[in-house]
Backbone as XML, in Angstrom:
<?xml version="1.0"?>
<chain id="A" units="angstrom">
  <residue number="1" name="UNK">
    <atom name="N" x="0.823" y="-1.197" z="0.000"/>
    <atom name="CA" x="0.000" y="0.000" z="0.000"/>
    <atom name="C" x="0.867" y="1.260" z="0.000"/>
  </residue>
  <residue number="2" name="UNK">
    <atom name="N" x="2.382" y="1.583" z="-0.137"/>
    <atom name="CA" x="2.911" y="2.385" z="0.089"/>
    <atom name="C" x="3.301" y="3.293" z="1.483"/>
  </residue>
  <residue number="3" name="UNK">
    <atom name="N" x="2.557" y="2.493" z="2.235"/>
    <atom name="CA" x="2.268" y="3.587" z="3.774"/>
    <atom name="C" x="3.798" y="3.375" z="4.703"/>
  </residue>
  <residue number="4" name="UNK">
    <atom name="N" x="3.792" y="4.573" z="4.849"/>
    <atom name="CA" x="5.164" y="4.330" z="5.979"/>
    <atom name="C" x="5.007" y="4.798" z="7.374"/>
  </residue>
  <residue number="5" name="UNK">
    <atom name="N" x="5.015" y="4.544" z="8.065"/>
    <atom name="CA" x="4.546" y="4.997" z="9.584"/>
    <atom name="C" x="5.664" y="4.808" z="10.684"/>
  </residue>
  <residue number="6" name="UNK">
    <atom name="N" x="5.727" y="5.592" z="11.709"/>
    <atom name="CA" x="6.721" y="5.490" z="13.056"/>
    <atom name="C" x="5.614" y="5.711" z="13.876"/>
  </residue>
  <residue number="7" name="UNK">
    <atom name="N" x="5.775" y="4.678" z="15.194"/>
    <atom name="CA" x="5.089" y="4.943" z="16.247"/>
    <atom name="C" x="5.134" y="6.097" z="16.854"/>
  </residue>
  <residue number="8" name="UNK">
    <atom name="N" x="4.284" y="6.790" z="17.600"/>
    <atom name="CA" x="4.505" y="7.489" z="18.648"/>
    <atom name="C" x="4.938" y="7.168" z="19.759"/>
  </residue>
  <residue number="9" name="UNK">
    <atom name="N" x="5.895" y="7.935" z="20.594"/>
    <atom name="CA" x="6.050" y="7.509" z="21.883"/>
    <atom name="C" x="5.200" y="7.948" z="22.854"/>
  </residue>
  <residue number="10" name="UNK">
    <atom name="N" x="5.262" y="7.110" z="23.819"/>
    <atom name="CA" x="3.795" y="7.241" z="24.473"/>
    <atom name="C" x="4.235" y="8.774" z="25.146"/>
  </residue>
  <residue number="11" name="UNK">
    <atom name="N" x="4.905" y="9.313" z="25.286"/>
    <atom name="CA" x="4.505" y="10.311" z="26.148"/>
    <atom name="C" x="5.052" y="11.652" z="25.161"/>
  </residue>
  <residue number="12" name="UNK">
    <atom name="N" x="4.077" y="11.546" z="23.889"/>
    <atom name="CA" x="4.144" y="12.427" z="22.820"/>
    <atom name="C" x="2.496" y="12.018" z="22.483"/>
  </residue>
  <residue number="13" name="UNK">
    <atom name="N" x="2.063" y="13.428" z="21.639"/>
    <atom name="CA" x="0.724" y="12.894" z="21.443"/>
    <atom name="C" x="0.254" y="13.574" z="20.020"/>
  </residue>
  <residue number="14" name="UNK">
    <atom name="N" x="-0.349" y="12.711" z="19.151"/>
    <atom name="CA" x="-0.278" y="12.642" z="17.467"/>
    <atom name="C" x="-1.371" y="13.030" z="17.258"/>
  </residue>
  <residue number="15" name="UNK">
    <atom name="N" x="-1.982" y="13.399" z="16.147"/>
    <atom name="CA" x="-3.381" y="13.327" z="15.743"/>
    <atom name="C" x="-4.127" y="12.083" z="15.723"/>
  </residue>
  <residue number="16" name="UNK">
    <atom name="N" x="-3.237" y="11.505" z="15.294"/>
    <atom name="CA" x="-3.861" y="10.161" z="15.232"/>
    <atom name="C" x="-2.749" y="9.035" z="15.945"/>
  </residue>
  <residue number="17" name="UNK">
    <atom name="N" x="-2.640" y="8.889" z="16.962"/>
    <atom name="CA" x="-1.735" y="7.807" z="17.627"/>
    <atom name="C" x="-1.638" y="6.321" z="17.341"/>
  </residue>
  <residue number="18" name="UNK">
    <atom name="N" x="-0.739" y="5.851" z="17.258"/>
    <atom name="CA" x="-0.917" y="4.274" z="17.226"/>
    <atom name="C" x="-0.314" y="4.276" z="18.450"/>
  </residue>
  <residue number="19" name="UNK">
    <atom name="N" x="-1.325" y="2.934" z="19.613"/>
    <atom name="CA" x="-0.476" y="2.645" z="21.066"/>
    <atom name="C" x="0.765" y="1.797" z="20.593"/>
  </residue>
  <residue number="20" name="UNK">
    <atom name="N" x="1.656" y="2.066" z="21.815"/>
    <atom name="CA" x="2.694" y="0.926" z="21.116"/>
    <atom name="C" x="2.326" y="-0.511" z="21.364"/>
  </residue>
  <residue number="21" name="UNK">
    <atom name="N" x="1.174" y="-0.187" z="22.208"/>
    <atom name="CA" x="0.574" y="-1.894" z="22.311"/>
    <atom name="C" x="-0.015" y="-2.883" z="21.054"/>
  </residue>
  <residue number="22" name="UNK">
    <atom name="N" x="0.239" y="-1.448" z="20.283"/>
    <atom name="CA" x="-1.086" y="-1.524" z="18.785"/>
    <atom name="C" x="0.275" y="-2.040" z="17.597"/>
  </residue>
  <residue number="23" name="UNK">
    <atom name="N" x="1.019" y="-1.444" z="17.704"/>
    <atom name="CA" x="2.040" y="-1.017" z="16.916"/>
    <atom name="C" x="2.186" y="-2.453" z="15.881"/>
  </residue>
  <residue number="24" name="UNK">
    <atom name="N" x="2.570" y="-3.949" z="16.416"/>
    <atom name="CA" x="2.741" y="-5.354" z="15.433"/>
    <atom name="C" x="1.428" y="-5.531" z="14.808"/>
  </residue>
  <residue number="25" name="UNK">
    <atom name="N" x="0.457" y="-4.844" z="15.756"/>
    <atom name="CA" x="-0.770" y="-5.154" z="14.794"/>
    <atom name="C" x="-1.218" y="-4.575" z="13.754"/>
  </residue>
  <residue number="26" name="UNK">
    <atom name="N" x="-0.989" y="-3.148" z="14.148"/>
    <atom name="CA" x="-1.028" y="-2.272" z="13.093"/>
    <atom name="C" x="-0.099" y="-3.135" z="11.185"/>
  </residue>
  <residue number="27" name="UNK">
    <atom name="N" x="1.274" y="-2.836" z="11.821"/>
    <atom name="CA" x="1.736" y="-3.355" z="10.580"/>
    <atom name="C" x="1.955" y="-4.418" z="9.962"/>
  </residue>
  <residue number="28" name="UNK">
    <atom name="N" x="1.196" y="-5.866" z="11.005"/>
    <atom name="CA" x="0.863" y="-7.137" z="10.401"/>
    <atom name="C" x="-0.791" y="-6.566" z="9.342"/>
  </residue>
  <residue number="29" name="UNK">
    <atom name="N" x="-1.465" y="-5.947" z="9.901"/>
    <atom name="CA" x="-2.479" y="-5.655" z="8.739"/>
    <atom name="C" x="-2.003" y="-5.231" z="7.326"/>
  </residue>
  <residue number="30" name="UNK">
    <atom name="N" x="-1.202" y="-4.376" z="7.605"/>
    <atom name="CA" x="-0.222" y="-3.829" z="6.414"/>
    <atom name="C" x="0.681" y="-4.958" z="5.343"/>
  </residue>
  <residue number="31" name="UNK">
    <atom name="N" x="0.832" y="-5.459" z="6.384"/>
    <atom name="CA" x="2.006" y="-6.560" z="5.489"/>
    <atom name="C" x="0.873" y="-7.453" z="4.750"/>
  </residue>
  <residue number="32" name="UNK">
    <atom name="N" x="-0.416" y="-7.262" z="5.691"/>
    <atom name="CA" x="-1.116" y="-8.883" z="5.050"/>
    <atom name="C" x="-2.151" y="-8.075" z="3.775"/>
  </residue>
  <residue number="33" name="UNK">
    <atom name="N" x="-1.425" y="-6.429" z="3.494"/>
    <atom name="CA" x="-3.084" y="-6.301" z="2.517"/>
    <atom name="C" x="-2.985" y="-6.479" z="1.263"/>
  </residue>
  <residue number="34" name="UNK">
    <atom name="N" x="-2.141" y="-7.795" z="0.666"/>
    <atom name="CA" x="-2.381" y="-8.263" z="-0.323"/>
    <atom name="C" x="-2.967" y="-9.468" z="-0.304"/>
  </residue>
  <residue number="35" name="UNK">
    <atom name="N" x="-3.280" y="-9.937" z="0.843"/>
    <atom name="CA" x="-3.898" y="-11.262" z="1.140"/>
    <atom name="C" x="-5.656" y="-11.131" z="1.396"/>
  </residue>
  <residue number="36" name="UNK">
    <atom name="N" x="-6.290" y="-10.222" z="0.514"/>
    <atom name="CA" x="-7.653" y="-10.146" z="0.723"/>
    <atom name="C" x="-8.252" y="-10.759" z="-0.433"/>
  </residue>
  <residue number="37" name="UNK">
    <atom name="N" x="-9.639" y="-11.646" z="0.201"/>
    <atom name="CA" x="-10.068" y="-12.327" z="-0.687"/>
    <atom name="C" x="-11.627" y="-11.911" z="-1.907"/>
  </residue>
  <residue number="38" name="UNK">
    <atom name="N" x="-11.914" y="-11.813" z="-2.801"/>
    <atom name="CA" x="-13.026" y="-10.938" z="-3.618"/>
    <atom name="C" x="-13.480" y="-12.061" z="-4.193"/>
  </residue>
  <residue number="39" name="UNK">
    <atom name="N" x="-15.140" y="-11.720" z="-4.156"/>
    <atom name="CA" x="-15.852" y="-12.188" z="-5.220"/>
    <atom name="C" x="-16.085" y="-11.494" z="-6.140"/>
  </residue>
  <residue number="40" name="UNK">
    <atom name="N" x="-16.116" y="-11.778" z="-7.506"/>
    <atom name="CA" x="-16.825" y="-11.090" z="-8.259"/>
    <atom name="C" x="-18.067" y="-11.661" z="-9.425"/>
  </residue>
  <residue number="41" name="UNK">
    <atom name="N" x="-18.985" y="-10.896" z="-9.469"/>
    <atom name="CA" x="-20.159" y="-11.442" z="-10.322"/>
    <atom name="C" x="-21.371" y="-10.362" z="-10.352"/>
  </residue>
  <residue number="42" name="UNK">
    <atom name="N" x="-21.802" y="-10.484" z="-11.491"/>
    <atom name="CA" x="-23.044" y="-9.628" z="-11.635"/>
    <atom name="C" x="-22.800" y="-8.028" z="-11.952"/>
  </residue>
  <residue number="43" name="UNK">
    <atom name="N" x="-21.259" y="-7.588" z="-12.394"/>
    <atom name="CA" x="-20.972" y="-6.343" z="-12.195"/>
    <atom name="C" x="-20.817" y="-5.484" z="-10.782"/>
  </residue>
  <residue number="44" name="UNK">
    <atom name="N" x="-20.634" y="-6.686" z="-9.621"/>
    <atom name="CA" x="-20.396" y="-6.092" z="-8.514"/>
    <atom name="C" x="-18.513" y="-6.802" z="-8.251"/>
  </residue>
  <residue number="45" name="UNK">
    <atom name="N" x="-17.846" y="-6.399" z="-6.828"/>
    <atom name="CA" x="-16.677" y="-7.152" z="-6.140"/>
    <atom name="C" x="-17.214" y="-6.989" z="-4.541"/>
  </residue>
  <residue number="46" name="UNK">
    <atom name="N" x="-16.901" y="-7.974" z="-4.248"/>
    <atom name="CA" x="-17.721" y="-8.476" z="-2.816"/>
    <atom name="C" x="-16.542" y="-8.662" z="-2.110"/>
  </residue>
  <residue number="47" name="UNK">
    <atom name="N" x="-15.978" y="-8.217" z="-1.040"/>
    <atom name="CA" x="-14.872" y="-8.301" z="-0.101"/>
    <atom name="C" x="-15.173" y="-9.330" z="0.607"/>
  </residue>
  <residue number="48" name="UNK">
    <atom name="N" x="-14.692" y="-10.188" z="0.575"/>
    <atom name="CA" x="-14.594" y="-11.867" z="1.450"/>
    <atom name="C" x="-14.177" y="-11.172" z="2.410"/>
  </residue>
  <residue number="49" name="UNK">
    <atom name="N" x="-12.980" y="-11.485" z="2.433"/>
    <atom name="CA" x="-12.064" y="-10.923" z="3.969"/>
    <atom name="C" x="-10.186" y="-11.921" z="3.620"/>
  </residue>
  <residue number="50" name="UNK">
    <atom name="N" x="-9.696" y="-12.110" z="4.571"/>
    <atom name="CA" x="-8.511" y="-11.767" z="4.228"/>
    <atom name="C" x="-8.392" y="-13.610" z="4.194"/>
  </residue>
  <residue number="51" name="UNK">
    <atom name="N" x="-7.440" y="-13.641" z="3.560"/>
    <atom name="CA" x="-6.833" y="-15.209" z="3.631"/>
    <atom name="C" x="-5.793" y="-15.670" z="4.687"/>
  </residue>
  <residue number="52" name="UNK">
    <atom name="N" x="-6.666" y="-16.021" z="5.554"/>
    <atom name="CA" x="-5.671" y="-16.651" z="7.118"/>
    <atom name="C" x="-4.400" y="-17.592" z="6.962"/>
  </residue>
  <residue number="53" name="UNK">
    <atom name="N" x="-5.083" y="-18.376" z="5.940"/>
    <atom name="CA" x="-3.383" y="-18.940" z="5.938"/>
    <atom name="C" x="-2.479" y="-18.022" z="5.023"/>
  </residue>
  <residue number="54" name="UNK">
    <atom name="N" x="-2.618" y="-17.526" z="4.695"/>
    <atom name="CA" x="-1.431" y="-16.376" z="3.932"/>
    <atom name="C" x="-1.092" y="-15.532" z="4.798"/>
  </residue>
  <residue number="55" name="UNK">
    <atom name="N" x="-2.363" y="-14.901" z="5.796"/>
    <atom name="CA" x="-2.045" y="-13.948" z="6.626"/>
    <atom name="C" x="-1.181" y="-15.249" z="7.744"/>
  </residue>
  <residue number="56" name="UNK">
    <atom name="N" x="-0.948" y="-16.151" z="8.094"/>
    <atom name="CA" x="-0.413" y="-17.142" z="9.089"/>
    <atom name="C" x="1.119" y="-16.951" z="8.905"/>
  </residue>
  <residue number="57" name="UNK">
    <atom name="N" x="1.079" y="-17.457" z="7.333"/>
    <atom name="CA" x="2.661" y="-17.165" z="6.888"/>
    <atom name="C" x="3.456" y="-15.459" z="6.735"/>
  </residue>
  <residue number="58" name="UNK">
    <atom name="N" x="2.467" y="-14.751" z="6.595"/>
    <atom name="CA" x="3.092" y="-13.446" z="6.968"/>
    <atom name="C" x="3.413" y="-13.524" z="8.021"/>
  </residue>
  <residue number="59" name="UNK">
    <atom name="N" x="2.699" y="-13.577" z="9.526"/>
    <atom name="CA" x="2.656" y="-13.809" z="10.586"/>
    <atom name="C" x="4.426" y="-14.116" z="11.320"/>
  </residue>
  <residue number="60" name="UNK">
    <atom name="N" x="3.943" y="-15.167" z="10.554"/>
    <atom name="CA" x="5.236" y="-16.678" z="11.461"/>
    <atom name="C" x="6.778" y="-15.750" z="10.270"/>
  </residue>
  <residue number="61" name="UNK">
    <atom name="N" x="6.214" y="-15.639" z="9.018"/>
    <atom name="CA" x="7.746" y="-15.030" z="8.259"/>
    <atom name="C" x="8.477" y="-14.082" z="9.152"/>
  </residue>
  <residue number="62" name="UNK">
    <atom name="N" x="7.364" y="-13.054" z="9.033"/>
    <atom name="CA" x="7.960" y="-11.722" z="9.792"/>
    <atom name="C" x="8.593" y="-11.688" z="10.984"/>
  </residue>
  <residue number="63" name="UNK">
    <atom name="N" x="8.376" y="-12.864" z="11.543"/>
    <atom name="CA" x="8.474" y="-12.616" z="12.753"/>
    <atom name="C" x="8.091" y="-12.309" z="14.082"/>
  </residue>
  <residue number="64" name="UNK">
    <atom name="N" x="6.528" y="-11.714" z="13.981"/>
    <atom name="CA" x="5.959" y="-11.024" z="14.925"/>
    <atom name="C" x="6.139" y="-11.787" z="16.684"/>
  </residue>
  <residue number="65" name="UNK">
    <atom name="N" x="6.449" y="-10.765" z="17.214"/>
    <atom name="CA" x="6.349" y="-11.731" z="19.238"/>
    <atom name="C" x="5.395" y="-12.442" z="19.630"/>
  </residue>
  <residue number="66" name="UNK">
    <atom name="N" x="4.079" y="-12.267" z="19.147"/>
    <atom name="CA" x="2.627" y="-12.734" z="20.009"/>
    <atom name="C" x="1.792" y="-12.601" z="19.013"/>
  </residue>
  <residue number="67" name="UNK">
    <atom name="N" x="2.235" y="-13.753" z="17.845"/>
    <atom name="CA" x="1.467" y="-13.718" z="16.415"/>
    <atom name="C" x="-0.192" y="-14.191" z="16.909"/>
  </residue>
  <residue number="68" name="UNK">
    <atom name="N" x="-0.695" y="-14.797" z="17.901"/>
    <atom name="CA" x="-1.733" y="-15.077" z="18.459"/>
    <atom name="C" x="-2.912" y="-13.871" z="18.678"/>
  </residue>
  <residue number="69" name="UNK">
    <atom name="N" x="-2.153" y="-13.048" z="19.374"/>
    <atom name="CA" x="-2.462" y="-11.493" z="19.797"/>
    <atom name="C" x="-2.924" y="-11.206" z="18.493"/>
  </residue>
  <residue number="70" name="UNK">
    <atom name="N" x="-1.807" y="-10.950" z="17.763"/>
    <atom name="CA" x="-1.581" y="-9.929" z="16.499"/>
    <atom name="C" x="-2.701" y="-10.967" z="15.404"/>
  </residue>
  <residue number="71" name="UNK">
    <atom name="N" x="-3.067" y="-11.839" z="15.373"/>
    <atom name="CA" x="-3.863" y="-12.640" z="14.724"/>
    <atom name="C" x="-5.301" y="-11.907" z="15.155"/>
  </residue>
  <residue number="72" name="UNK">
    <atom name="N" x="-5.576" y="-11.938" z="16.728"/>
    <atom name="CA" x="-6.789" y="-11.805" z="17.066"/>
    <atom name="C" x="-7.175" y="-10.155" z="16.035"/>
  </residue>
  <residue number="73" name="UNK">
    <atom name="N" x="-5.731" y="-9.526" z="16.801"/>
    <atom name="CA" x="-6.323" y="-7.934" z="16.302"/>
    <atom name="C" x="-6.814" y="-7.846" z="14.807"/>
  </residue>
  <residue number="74" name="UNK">
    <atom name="N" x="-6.044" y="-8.772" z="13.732"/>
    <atom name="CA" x="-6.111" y="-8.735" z="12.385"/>
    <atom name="C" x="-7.621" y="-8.963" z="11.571"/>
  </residue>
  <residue number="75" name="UNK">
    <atom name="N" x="-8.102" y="-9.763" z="12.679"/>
    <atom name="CA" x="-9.627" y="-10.212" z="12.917"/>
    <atom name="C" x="-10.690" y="-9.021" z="13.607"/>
  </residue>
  <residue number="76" name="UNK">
    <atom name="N" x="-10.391" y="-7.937" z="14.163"/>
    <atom name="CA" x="-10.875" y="-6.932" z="14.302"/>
    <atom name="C" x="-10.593" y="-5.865" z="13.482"/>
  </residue>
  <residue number="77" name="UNK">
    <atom name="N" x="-9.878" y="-5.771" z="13.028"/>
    <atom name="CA" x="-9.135" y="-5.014" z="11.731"/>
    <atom name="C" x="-10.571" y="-5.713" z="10.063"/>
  </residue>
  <residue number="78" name="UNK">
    <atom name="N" x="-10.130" y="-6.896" z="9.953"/>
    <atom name="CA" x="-10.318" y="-7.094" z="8.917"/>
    <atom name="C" x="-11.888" y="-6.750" z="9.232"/>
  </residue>
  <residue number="79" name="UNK">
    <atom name="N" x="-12.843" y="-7.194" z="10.262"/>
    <atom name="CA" x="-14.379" y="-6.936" z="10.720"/>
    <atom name="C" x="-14.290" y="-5.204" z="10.042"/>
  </residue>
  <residue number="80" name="UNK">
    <atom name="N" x="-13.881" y="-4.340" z="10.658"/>
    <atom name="CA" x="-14.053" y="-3.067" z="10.316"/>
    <atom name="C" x="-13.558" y="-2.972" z="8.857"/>
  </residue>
  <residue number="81" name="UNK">
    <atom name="N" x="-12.968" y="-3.251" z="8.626"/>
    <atom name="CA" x="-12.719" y="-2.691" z="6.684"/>
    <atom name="C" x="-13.427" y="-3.152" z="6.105"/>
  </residue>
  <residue number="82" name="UNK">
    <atom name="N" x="-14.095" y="-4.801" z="6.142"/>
    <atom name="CA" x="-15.098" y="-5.001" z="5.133"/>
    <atom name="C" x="-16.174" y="-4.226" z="5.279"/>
  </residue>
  <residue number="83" name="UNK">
    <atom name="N" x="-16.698" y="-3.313" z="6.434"/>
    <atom name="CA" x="-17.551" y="-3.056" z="6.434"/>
    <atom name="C" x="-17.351" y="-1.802" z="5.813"/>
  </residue>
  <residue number="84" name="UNK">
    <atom name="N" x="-16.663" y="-1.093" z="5.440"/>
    <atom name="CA" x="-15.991" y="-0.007" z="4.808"/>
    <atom name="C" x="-16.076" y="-0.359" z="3.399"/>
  </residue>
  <residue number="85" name="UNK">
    <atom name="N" x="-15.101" y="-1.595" z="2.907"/>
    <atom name="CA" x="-14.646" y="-2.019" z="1.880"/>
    <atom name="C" x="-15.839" y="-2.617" z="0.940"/>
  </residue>
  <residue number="86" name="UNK">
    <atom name="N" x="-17.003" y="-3.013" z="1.504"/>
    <atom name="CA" x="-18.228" y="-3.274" z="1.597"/>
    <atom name="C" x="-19.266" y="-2.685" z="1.015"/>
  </residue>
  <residue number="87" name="UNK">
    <atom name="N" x="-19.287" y="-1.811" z="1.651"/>
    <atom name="CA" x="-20.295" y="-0.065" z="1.990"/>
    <atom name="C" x="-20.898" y="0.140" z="0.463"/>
  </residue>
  <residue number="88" name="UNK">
    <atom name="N" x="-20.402" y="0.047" z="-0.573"/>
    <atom name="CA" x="-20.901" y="0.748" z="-1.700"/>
    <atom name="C" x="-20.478" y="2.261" z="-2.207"/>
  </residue>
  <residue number="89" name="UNK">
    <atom name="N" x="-19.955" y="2.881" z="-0.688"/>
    <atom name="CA" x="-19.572" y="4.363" z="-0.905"/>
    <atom name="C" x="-18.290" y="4.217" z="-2.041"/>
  </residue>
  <residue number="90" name="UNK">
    <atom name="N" x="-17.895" y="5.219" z="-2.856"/>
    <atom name="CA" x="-16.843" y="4.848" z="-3.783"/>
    <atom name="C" x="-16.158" y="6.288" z="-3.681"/>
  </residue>
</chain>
């Protein structure tokens, strides 16, 4: 996606903060957003949601500390974008 980001330190304050508690989760979403899955038919694209075992092997590649954690969050992540990604708004 091009995005480059540095955490904030916690005792600095951003417009938009990432916690550093947030921080592996944040950029395991990032790493995994080529792993989203689409239907398409009828002249529409329908956002499945992301492919877990691809997002697994990002996971375990990268490295992440508490890929479990960072799994759960990716699953609250991915809930909110389809519903975005979803929406119809363009």
């Amino acid at each position: 996606m091009g995005v480059r980001l540095a955490p904030v330190p916690e005792d600095e304050e951003a417009d938009e903060p990432v916690a550093a508690c947030n921080w592996d989760s944040l950029l395991a979403f990032l790493d995994c957003a080529t792993q989203w899955r689409v239907g398409v038919g009828f002249g529409a694209m329908v956002w499945v949601g992301l492919d877990y075992t691809a997002c697994d092997v990002v996971l375990r590649r990268r490295g992440y500390p508490d890929p479990d954690r960072v799994f759960a969050d990716l699953r609250v992540m991915e809930d909110a974008a389809l519903a975005i990604l979803n929406s119809g708004d363009d």
